[in-house]
Amino acid sequence: NGCLRRRAALLPLANAFRAADAANADVLLAEHLLQQAMEEQRQWEETTSTLQDSRFRVLSAMTIEVLGHFIGKLKDWME
């Protein structure tokens, strides 16, 4: 009986720790995705000026725009 009471008393605390770990994992993932997206956007911006084919310049511009929106959404979520 004593073991069951201790377990029942500690269960809410254990659940709170699990929830905090899950939230922390989401933030860490978002930070990593943000860094990767910003690096990818920077690389596309550097590459755009060297592209000769207009089709690739359009694709590059669209990719930069999409990455910009993704970065904005991540930043909004992290606030």
PDB file of N, CA, C and O in Angstrom, residues 2-73:
ATOM      1  N   GLY A   2       1.924   1.282   0.806  1.00  0.00           N
ATOM      2  CA  GLY A   2       2.786   2.454   0.861  1.00  0.00           C
ATOM      3  C   GLY A   2       3.439   2.747  -0.471  1.00  0.00           C
ATOM      4  O   GLY A   2       3.568   3.896  -0.883  1.00  0.00           O
ATOM      5  N   CYS A   3       3.837   1.681  -1.163  1.00  0.00           N
ATOM      6  CA  CYS A   3       4.462   1.838  -2.483  1.00  0.00           C
ATOM      7  C   CYS A   3       3.476   2.439  -3.477  1.00  0.00           C
ATOM      8  O   CYS A   3       3.824   3.310  -4.260  1.00  0.00           O
ATOM      9  N   LEU A   4       2.249   1.968  -3.429  1.00  0.00           N
ATOM     10  CA  LEU A   4       1.227   2.491  -4.345  1.00  0.00           C
ATOM     11  C   LEU A   4       0.917   3.960  -4.059  1.00  0.00           C
ATOM     12  O   LEU A   4       0.722   4.743  -4.982  1.00  0.00           O
ATOM     13  N   ARG A   5       0.893   4.326  -2.785  1.00  0.00           N
ATOM     14  CA  ARG A   5       0.635   5.731  -2.441  1.00  0.00           C
ATOM     15  C   ARG A   5       1.773   6.628  -2.913  1.00  0.00           C
ATOM     16  O   ARG A   5       1.541   7.716  -3.417  1.00  0.00           O
ATOM     17  N   ARG A   6       3.025   6.159  -2.729  1.00  0.00           N
ATOM     18  CA  ARG A   6       4.173   6.963  -3.195  1.00  0.00           C
ATOM     19  C   ARG A   6       4.144   7.104  -4.710  1.00  0.00           C
ATOM     20  O   ARG A   6       4.403   8.163  -5.252  1.00  0.00           O
ATOM     21  N   ARG A   7       3.816   6.006  -5.370  1.00  0.00           N
ATOM     22  CA  ARG A   7       3.748   6.052  -6.839  1.00  0.00           C
ATOM     23  C   ARG A   7       2.653   7.015  -7.292  1.00  0.00           C
ATOM     24  O   ARG A   7       2.849   7.809  -8.212  1.00  0.00           O
ATOM     25  N   ALA A   8       1.513   6.951  -6.652  1.00  0.00           N
ATOM     26  CA  ALA A   8       0.401   7.845  -7.000  1.00  0.00           C
ATOM     27  C   ALA A   8       0.769   9.300  -6.737  1.00  0.00           C
ATOM     28  O   ALA A   8       0.381  10.195  -7.486  1.00  0.00           O
ATOM     29  N   ALA A   9       1.531   9.533  -5.669  1.00  0.00           N
ATOM     30  CA  ALA A   9       1.944  10.900  -5.340  1.00  0.00           C
ATOM     31  C   ALA A   9       2.995  11.414  -6.306  1.00  0.00           C
ATOM     32  O   ALA A   9       3.027  12.609  -6.627  1.00  0.00           O
ATOM     33  N   LEU A  10       3.857  10.523  -6.806  1.00  0.00           N
ATOM     34  CA  LEU A  10       4.945  10.952  -7.684  1.00  0.00           C
ATOM     35  C   LEU A  10       4.550  10.986  -9.160  1.00  0.00           C
ATOM     36  O   LEU A  10       5.227  11.607  -9.966  1.00  0.00           O
ATOM     37  N   LEU A  11       3.472  10.322  -9.514  1.00  0.00           N
ATOM     38  CA  LEU A  11       3.057  10.261 -10.914  1.00  0.00           C
ATOM     39  C   LEU A  11       2.826  11.644 -11.539  1.00  0.00           C
ATOM     40  O   LEU A  11       3.329  11.900 -12.638  1.00  0.00           O
ATOM     41  N   PRO A  12       2.111  12.573 -10.894  1.00  0.00           N
ATOM     42  CA  PRO A  12       1.946  13.905 -11.497  1.00  0.00           C
ATOM     43  C   PRO A  12       3.280  14.622 -11.711  1.00  0.00           C
ATOM     44  O   PRO A  12       3.477  15.295 -12.717  1.00  0.00           O
ATOM     45  N   LEU A  13       4.204  14.431 -10.778  1.00  0.00           N
ATOM     46  CA  LEU A  13       5.515  15.052 -10.923  1.00  0.00           C
ATOM     47  C   LEU A  13       6.269  14.453 -12.112  1.00  0.00           C
ATOM     48  O   LEU A  13       6.867  15.175 -12.911  1.00  0.00           O
ATOM     49  N   ALA A  14       6.215  13.128 -12.247  1.00  0.00           N
ATOM     50  CA  ALA A  14       6.873  12.461 -13.375  1.00  0.00           C
ATOM     51  C   ALA A  14       6.260  12.919 -14.695  1.00  0.00           C
ATOM     52  O   ALA A  14       6.973  13.169 -15.666  1.00  0.00           O
ATOM     53  N   ASN A  15       4.936  13.045 -14.733  1.00  0.00           N
ATOM     54  CA  ASN A  15       4.268  13.518 -15.952  1.00  0.00           C
ATOM     55  C   ASN A  15       4.678  14.950 -16.293  1.00  0.00           C
ATOM     56  O   ASN A  15       4.851  15.294 -17.465  1.00  0.00           O
ATOM     57  N   ALA A  16       4.847  15.787 -15.287  1.00  0.00           N
ATOM     58  CA  ALA A  16       5.277  17.166 -15.517  1.00  0.00           C
ATOM     59  C   ALA A  16       6.687  17.196 -16.096  1.00  0.00           C
ATOM     60  O   ALA A  16       6.968  17.981 -17.010  1.00  0.00           O
ATOM     61  N   PHE A  17       7.570  16.353 -15.580  1.00  0.00           N
ATOM     62  CA  PHE A  17       8.933  16.292 -16.129  1.00  0.00           C
ATOM     63  C   PHE A  17       8.926  15.807 -17.576  1.00  0.00           C
ATOM     64  O   PHE A  17       9.656  16.336 -18.414  1.00  0.00           O
ATOM     65  N   ARG A  18       8.098  14.816 -17.875  1.00  0.00           N
ATOM     66  CA  ARG A  18       8.003  14.335 -19.261  1.00  0.00           C
ATOM     67  C   ARG A  18       7.507  15.441 -20.194  1.00  0.00           C
ATOM     68  O   ARG A  18       8.009  15.609 -21.299  1.00  0.00           O
ATOM     69  N   ALA A  19       6.518  16.188 -19.753  1.00  0.00           N
ATOM     70  CA  ALA A  19       5.973  17.285 -20.563  1.00  0.00           C
ATOM     71  C   ALA A  19       7.028  18.361 -20.787  1.00  0.00           C
ATOM     72  O   ALA A  19       7.150  18.904 -21.886  1.00  0.00           O
ATOM     73  N   ALA A  20       7.793  18.680 -19.747  1.00  0.00           N
ATOM     74  CA  ALA A  20       8.857  19.687 -19.876  1.00  0.00           C
ATOM     75  C   ALA A  20       9.929  19.213 -20.838  1.00  0.00           C
ATOM     76  O   ALA A  20      10.425  19.989 -21.662  1.00  0.00           O
ATOM     77  N   ASP A  21      10.302  17.936 -20.770  1.00  0.00           N
ATOM     78  CA  ASP A  21      11.293  17.389 -21.696  1.00  0.00           C
ATOM     79  C   ASP A  21      10.794  17.450 -23.132  1.00  0.00           C
ATOM     80  O   ASP A  21      11.546  17.779 -24.049  1.00  0.00           O
ATOM     81  N   ALA A  22       9.528  17.138 -23.338  1.00  0.00           N
ATOM     82  CA  ALA A  22       8.957  17.180 -24.687  1.00  0.00           C
ATOM     83  C   ALA A  22       8.960  18.607 -25.223  1.00  0.00           C
ATOM     84  O   ALA A  22       9.300  18.840 -26.389  1.00  0.00           O
ATOM     85  N   ALA A  23       8.595  19.572 -24.392  1.00  0.00           N
ATOM     86  CA  ALA A  23       8.589  20.972 -24.819  1.00  0.00           C
ATOM     87  C   ALA A  23       9.999  21.436 -25.142  1.00  0.00           C
ATOM     88  O   ALA A  23      10.223  22.143 -26.129  1.00  0.00           O
ATOM     89  N   ASN A  24      10.965  21.041 -24.313  1.00  0.00           N
ATOM     90  CA  ASN A  24      12.354  21.403 -24.545  1.00  0.00           C
ATOM     91  C   ASN A  24      12.854  20.790 -25.851  1.00  0.00           C
ATOM     92  O   ASN A  24      13.577  21.438 -26.610  1.00  0.00           O
ATOM     93  N   ALA A  25      12.456  19.555 -26.135  1.00  0.00           N
ATOM     94  CA  ALA A  25      12.863  18.903 -27.374  1.00  0.00           C
ATOM     95  C   ALA A  25      12.306  19.656 -28.580  1.00  0.00           C
ATOM     96  O   ALA A  25      13.001  19.830 -29.585  1.00  0.00           O
ATOM     97  N   ASP A  26      11.067  20.140 -28.487  1.00  0.00           N
ATOM     98  CA  ASP A  26      10.467  20.908 -29.581  1.00  0.00           C
ATOM     99  C   ASP A  26      11.243  22.193 -29.836  1.00  0.00           C
ATOM    100  O   ASP A  26      11.492  22.569 -30.982  1.00  0.00           O
ATOM    101  N   VAL A  27      11.641  22.865 -28.762  1.00  0.00           N
ATOM    102  CA  VAL A  27      12.400  24.116 -28.899  1.00  0.00           C
ATOM    103  C   VAL A  27      13.769  23.838 -29.508  1.00  0.00           C
ATOM    104  O   VAL A  27      14.219  24.560 -30.402  1.00  0.00           O
ATOM    105  N   LEU A  28      14.427  22.787 -29.051  1.00  0.00           N
ATOM    106  CA  LEU A  28      15.744  22.445 -29.605  1.00  0.00           C
ATOM    107  C   LEU A  28      15.641  22.096 -31.085  1.00  0.00           C
ATOM    108  O   LEU A  28      16.485  22.515 -31.883  1.00  0.00           O
ATOM    109  N   LEU A  29      14.605  21.359 -31.460  1.00  0.00           N
ATOM    110  CA  LEU A  29      14.406  21.030 -32.866  1.00  0.00           C
ATOM    111  C   LEU A  29      14.146  22.294 -33.679  1.00  0.00           C
ATOM    112  O   LEU A  29      14.711  22.477 -34.761  1.00  0.00           O
ATOM    113  N   ALA A  30      13.303  23.179 -33.171  1.00  0.00           N
ATOM    114  CA  ALA A  30      12.999  24.426 -33.876  1.00  0.00           C
ATOM    115  C   ALA A  30      14.258  25.273 -34.047  1.00  0.00           C
ATOM    116  O   ALA A  30      14.479  25.851 -35.112  1.00  0.00           O
ATOM    117  N   GLU A  31      15.089  25.351 -33.009  1.00  0.00           N
ATOM    118  CA  GLU A  31      16.337  26.121 -33.112  1.00  0.00           C
ATOM    119  C   GLU A  31      17.257  25.525 -34.169  1.00  0.00           C
ATOM    120  O   GLU A  31      17.864  26.250 -34.954  1.00  0.00           O
ATOM    121  N   HIS A  32      17.348  24.204 -34.200  1.00  0.00           N
ATOM    122  CA  HIS A  32      18.195  23.544 -35.201  1.00  0.00           C
ATOM    123  C   HIS A  32      17.650  23.785 -36.613  1.00  0.00           C
ATOM    124  O   HIS A  32      18.417  24.108 -37.533  1.00  0.00           O
ATOM    125  N   LEU A  33      16.341  23.624 -36.788  1.00  0.00           N
ATOM    126  CA  LEU A  33      15.733  23.869 -38.097  1.00  0.00           C
ATOM    127  C   LEU A  33      15.929  25.310 -38.537  1.00  0.00           C
ATOM    128  O   LEU A  33      16.195  25.575 -39.718  1.00  0.00           O
ATOM    129  N   LEU A  34      15.828  26.246 -37.598  1.00  0.00           N
ATOM    130  CA  LEU A  34      16.025  27.658 -37.912  1.00  0.00           C
ATOM    131  C   LEU A  34      17.445  27.905 -38.404  1.00  0.00           C
ATOM    132  O   LEU A  34      17.646  28.572 -39.424  1.00  0.00           O
ATOM    133  N   GLN A  35      18.426  27.364 -37.705  1.00  0.00           N
ATOM    134  CA  GLN A  35      19.821  27.537 -38.122  1.00  0.00           C
ATOM    135  C   GLN A  35      20.059  26.948 -39.500  1.00  0.00           C
ATOM    136  O   GLN A  35      20.714  27.564 -40.352  1.00  0.00           O
ATOM    137  N   GLN A  36      19.529  25.748 -39.733  1.00  0.00           N
ATOM    138  CA  GLN A  36      19.712  25.091 -41.025  1.00  0.00           C
ATOM    139  C   GLN A  36      19.036  25.872 -42.148  1.00  0.00           C
ATOM    140  O   GLN A  36      19.600  26.021 -43.235  1.00  0.00           O
ATOM    141  N   ALA A  37      17.827  26.356 -41.902  1.00  0.00           N
ATOM    142  CA  ALA A  37      17.100  27.112 -42.927  1.00  0.00           C
ATOM    143  C   ALA A  37      17.810  28.417 -43.252  1.00  0.00           C
ATOM    144  O   ALA A  37      17.898  28.811 -44.419  1.00  0.00           O
ATOM    145  N   MET A  38      18.339  29.088 -42.232  1.00  0.00           N
ATOM    146  CA  MET A  38      19.053  30.346 -42.474  1.00  0.00           C
ATOM    147  C   MET A  38      20.328  30.094 -43.270  1.00  0.00           C
ATOM    148  O   MET A  38      20.665  30.876 -44.172  1.00  0.00           O
ATOM    149  N   GLU A  39      21.028  29.006 -42.979  1.00  0.00           N
ATOM    150  CA  GLU A  39      22.235  28.663 -43.735  1.00  0.00           C
ATOM    151  C   GLU A  39      21.879  28.314 -45.178  1.00  0.00           C
ATOM    152  O   GLU A  39      22.553  28.751 -46.113  1.00  0.00           O
ATOM    153  N   GLU A  40      20.823  27.546 -45.355  1.00  0.00           N
ATOM    154  CA  GLU A  40      20.376  27.174 -46.704  1.00  0.00           C
ATOM    155  C   GLU A  40      19.979  28.424 -47.497  1.00  0.00           C
ATOM    156  O   GLU A  40      20.340  28.571 -48.667  1.00  0.00           O
ATOM    157  N   GLN A  41      19.268  29.340 -46.864  1.00  0.00           N
ATOM    158  CA  GLN A  41      18.861  30.574 -47.538  1.00  0.00           C
ATOM    159  C   GLN A  41      20.095  31.391 -47.939  1.00  0.00           C
ATOM    160  O   GLN A  41      20.160  31.913 -49.053  1.00  0.00           O
ATOM    161  N   ARG A  42      21.056  31.491 -47.050  1.00  0.00           N
ATOM    162  CA  ARG A  42      22.289  32.229 -47.361  1.00  0.00           C
ATOM    163  C   ARG A  42      23.002  31.613 -48.571  1.00  0.00           C
ATOM    164  O   ARG A  42      23.448  32.327 -49.470  1.00  0.00           O
ATOM    165  N   GLN A  43      23.060  30.295 -48.627  1.00  0.00           N
ATOM    166  CA  GLN A  43      23.713  29.621 -49.749  1.00  0.00           C
ATOM    167  C   GLN A  43      22.974  29.877 -51.058  1.00  0.00           C
ATOM    168  O   GLN A  43      23.606  30.112 -52.095  1.00  0.00           O
ATOM    169  N   TRP A  44      21.658  29.842 -51.025  1.00  0.00           N
ATOM    170  CA  TRP A  44      20.881  30.126 -52.227  1.00  0.00           C
ATOM    171  C   TRP A  44      21.095  31.571 -52.675  1.00  0.00           C
ATOM    172  O   TRP A  44      21.200  31.855 -53.865  1.00  0.00           O
ATOM    173  N   GLU A  45      21.147  32.493 -51.714  1.00  0.00           N
ATOM    174  CA  GLU A  45      21.371  33.897 -52.068  1.00  0.00           C
ATOM    175  C   GLU A  45      22.738  34.086 -52.717  1.00  0.00           C
ATOM    176  O   GLU A  45      22.874  34.859 -53.670  1.00  0.00           O
ATOM    177  N   GLU A  46      23.747  33.408 -52.239  1.00  0.00           N
ATOM    178  CA  GLU A  46      25.081  33.497 -52.833  1.00  0.00           C
ATOM    179  C   GLU A  46      25.117  32.866 -54.219  1.00  0.00           C
ATOM    180  O   GLU A  46      25.801  33.364 -55.111  1.00  0.00           O
ATOM    181  N   THR A  47      24.373  31.796 -54.408  1.00  0.00           N
ATOM    182  CA  THR A  47      24.379  31.066 -55.675  1.00  0.00           C
ATOM    183  C   THR A  47      23.610  31.802 -56.759  1.00  0.00           C
ATOM    184  O   THR A  47      23.978  31.735 -57.931  1.00  0.00           O
ATOM    185  N   THR A  48      22.560  32.513 -56.386  1.00  0.00           N
ATOM    186  CA  THR A  48      21.689  33.167 -57.362  1.00  0.00           C
ATOM    187  C   THR A  48      22.462  34.080 -58.302  1.00  0.00           C
ATOM    188  O   THR A  48      22.216  34.095 -59.510  1.00  0.00           O
ATOM    189  N   SER A  49      23.408  34.817 -57.777  1.00  0.00           N
ATOM    190  CA  SER A  49      24.136  35.778 -58.610  1.00  0.00           C
ATOM    191  C   SER A  49      25.023  35.098 -59.653  1.00  0.00           C
ATOM    192  O   SER A  49      25.380  35.717 -60.652  1.00  0.00           O
ATOM    193  N   THR A  50      25.359  33.842 -59.454  1.00  0.00           N
ATOM    194  CA  THR A  50      26.236  33.147 -60.399  1.00  0.00           C
ATOM    195  C   THR A  50      25.471  32.343 -61.442  1.00  0.00           C
ATOM    196  O   THR A  50      26.071  31.812 -62.372  1.00  0.00           O
ATOM    197  N   LEU A  51      24.151  32.249 -61.309  1.00  0.00           N
ATOM    198  CA  LEU A  51      23.368  31.434 -62.238  1.00  0.00           C
ATOM    199  C   LEU A  51      23.181  32.151 -63.567  1.00  0.00           C
ATOM    200  O   LEU A  51      22.851  33.327 -63.614  1.00  0.00           O
ATOM    201  N   GLN A  52      23.388  31.431 -64.643  1.00  0.00           N
ATOM    202  CA  GLN A  52      23.237  31.987 -65.986  1.00  0.00           C
ATOM    203  C   GLN A  52      21.845  31.736 -66.557  1.00  0.00           C
ATOM    204  O   GLN A  52      21.296  32.586 -67.249  1.00  0.00           O
ATOM    205  N   ASP A  53      21.295  30.590 -66.264  1.00  0.00           N
ATOM    206  CA  ASP A  53      19.987  30.195 -66.802  1.00  0.00           C
ATOM    207  C   ASP A  53      18.877  30.881 -66.002  1.00  0.00           C
ATOM    208  O   ASP A  53      18.806  30.754 -64.784  1.00  0.00           O
ATOM    209  N   SER A  54      18.006  31.603 -66.716  1.00  0.00           N
ATOM    210  CA  SER A  54      16.942  32.344 -66.033  1.00  0.00           C
ATOM    211  C   SER A  54      15.989  31.416 -65.289  1.00  0.00           C
ATOM    212  O   SER A  54      15.419  31.796 -64.261  1.00  0.00           O
ATOM    213  N   ARG A  55      15.819  30.179 -65.784  1.00  0.00           N
ATOM    214  CA  ARG A  55      14.933  29.236 -65.091  1.00  0.00           C
ATOM    215  C   ARG A  55      15.473  28.909 -63.708  1.00  0.00           C
ATOM    216  O   ARG A  55      14.722  28.810 -62.743  1.00  0.00           O
ATOM    217  N   PHE A  56      16.778  28.763 -63.598  1.00  0.00           N
ATOM    218  CA  PHE A  56      17.386  28.474 -62.301  1.00  0.00           C
ATOM    219  C   PHE A  56      17.352  29.701 -61.389  1.00  0.00           C
ATOM    220  O   PHE A  56      17.229  29.565 -60.174  1.00  0.00           O
ATOM    221  N   ARG A  57      17.455  30.896 -61.981  1.00  0.00           N
ATOM    222  CA  ARG A  57      17.341  32.111 -61.166  1.00  0.00           C
ATOM    223  C   ARG A  57      15.945  32.234 -60.567  1.00  0.00           C
ATOM    224  O   ARG A  57      15.781  32.607 -59.406  1.00  0.00           O
ATOM    225  N   VAL A  58      14.920  31.882 -61.358  1.00  0.00           N
ATOM    226  CA  VAL A  58      13.538  31.912 -60.866  1.00  0.00           C
ATOM    227  C   VAL A  58      13.369  30.869 -59.764  1.00  0.00           C
ATOM    228  O   VAL A  58      12.794  31.162 -58.711  1.00  0.00           O
ATOM    229  N   LEU A  59      13.875  29.671 -59.989  1.00  0.00           N
ATOM    230  CA  LEU A  59      13.800  28.620 -58.980  1.00  0.00           C
ATOM    231  C   LEU A  59      14.521  29.046 -57.703  1.00  0.00           C
ATOM    232  O   LEU A  59      14.019  28.855 -56.590  1.00  0.00           O
ATOM    233  N   SER A  60      15.667  29.662 -57.851  1.00  0.00           N
ATOM    234  CA  SER A  60      16.438  30.130 -56.704  1.00  0.00           C
ATOM    235  C   SER A  60      15.672  31.196 -55.930  1.00  0.00           C
ATOM    236  O   SER A  60      15.606  31.150 -54.700  1.00  0.00           O
ATOM    237  N   ALA A  61      15.077  32.139 -56.649  1.00  0.00           N
ATOM    238  CA  ALA A  61      14.309  33.200 -55.996  1.00  0.00           C
ATOM    239  C   ALA A  61      13.114  32.620 -55.245  1.00  0.00           C
ATOM    240  O   ALA A  61      12.807  33.038 -54.116  1.00  0.00           O
ATOM    241  N   MET A  62      12.447  31.640 -55.838  1.00  0.00           N
ATOM    242  CA  MET A  62      11.307  31.017 -55.172  1.00  0.00           C
ATOM    243  C   MET A  62      11.756  30.250 -53.930  1.00  0.00           C
ATOM    244  O   MET A  62      11.076  30.284 -52.895  1.00  0.00           O
ATOM    245  N   THR A  63      12.886  29.567 -54.012  1.00  0.00           N
ATOM    246  CA  THR A  63      13.416  28.826 -52.871  1.00  0.00           C
ATOM    247  C   THR A  63      13.766  29.773 -51.730  1.00  0.00           C
ATOM    248  O   THR A  63      13.460  29.504 -50.562  1.00  0.00           O
ATOM    249  N   ILE A  64      14.386  30.891 -52.069  1.00  0.00           N
ATOM    250  CA  ILE A  64      14.736  31.888 -51.053  1.00  0.00           C
ATOM    251  C   ILE A  64      13.478  32.430 -50.388  1.00  0.00           C
ATOM    252  O   ILE A  64      13.422  32.594 -49.162  1.00  0.00           O
ATOM    253  N   GLU A  65      12.445  32.675 -51.177  1.00  0.00           N
ATOM    254  CA  GLU A  65      11.184  33.191 -50.632  1.00  0.00           C
ATOM    255  C   GLU A  65      10.544  32.169 -49.687  1.00  0.00           C
ATOM    256  O   GLU A  65      10.095  32.517 -48.584  1.00  0.00           O
ATOM    257  N   VAL A  66      10.501  30.908 -50.100  1.00  0.00           N
ATOM    258  CA  VAL A  66       9.903  29.857 -49.269  1.00  0.00           C
ATOM    259  C   VAL A  66      10.694  29.704 -47.974  1.00  0.00           C
ATOM    260  O   VAL A  66      10.117  29.584 -46.884  1.00  0.00           O
ATOM    261  N   LEU A  67      12.020  29.698 -48.066  1.00  0.00           N
ATOM    262  CA  LEU A  67      12.840  29.602 -46.862  1.00  0.00           C
ATOM    263  C   LEU A  67      12.601  30.790 -45.937  1.00  0.00           C
ATOM    264  O   LEU A  67      12.566  30.646 -44.719  1.00  0.00           O
ATOM    265  N   GLY A  68      12.425  31.966 -46.511  1.00  0.00           N
ATOM    266  CA  GLY A  68      12.137  33.153 -45.710  1.00  0.00           C
ATOM    267  C   GLY A  68      10.832  33.013 -44.941  1.00  0.00           C
ATOM    268  O   GLY A  68      10.747  33.368 -43.766  1.00  0.00           O
ATOM    269  N   HIS A  69       9.802  32.467 -45.599  1.00  0.00           N
ATOM    270  CA  HIS A  69       8.518  32.238 -44.925  1.00  0.00           C
ATOM    271  C   HIS A  69       8.669  31.196 -43.814  1.00  0.00           C
ATOM    272  O   HIS A  69       8.116  31.358 -42.723  1.00  0.00           O
ATOM    273  N   PHE A  70       9.423  30.141 -44.112  1.00  0.00           N
ATOM    274  CA  PHE A  70       9.642  29.088 -43.119  1.00  0.00           C
ATOM    275  C   PHE A  70      10.384  29.639 -41.905  1.00  0.00           C
ATOM    276  O   PHE A  70      10.010  29.366 -40.759  1.00  0.00           O
ATOM    277  N   ILE A  71      11.393  30.447 -42.149  1.00  0.00           N
ATOM    278  CA  ILE A  71      12.163  31.068 -41.064  1.00  0.00           C
ATOM    279  C   ILE A  71      11.246  31.964 -40.228  1.00  0.00           C
ATOM    280  O   ILE A  71      11.288  31.948 -39.000  1.00  0.00           O
ATOM    281  N   GLY A  72      10.411  32.733 -40.892  1.00  0.00           N
ATOM    282  CA  GLY A  72       9.472  33.605 -40.179  1.00  0.00           C
ATOM    283  C   GLY A  72       8.506  32.819 -39.311  1.00  0.00           C
ATOM    284  O   GLY A  72       8.234  33.193 -38.160  1.00  0.00           O
ATOM    285  N   LYS A  73       7.976  31.715 -39.847  1.00  0.00           N
ATOM    286  CA  LYS A  73       7.050  30.883 -39.072  1.00  0.00           C
ATOM    287  C   LYS A  73       7.751  30.286 -37.853  1.00  0.00           C
ATOM    288  O   LYS A  73       7.180  30.236 -36.763  1.00  0.00           O
TER     289      LYS A  73
END
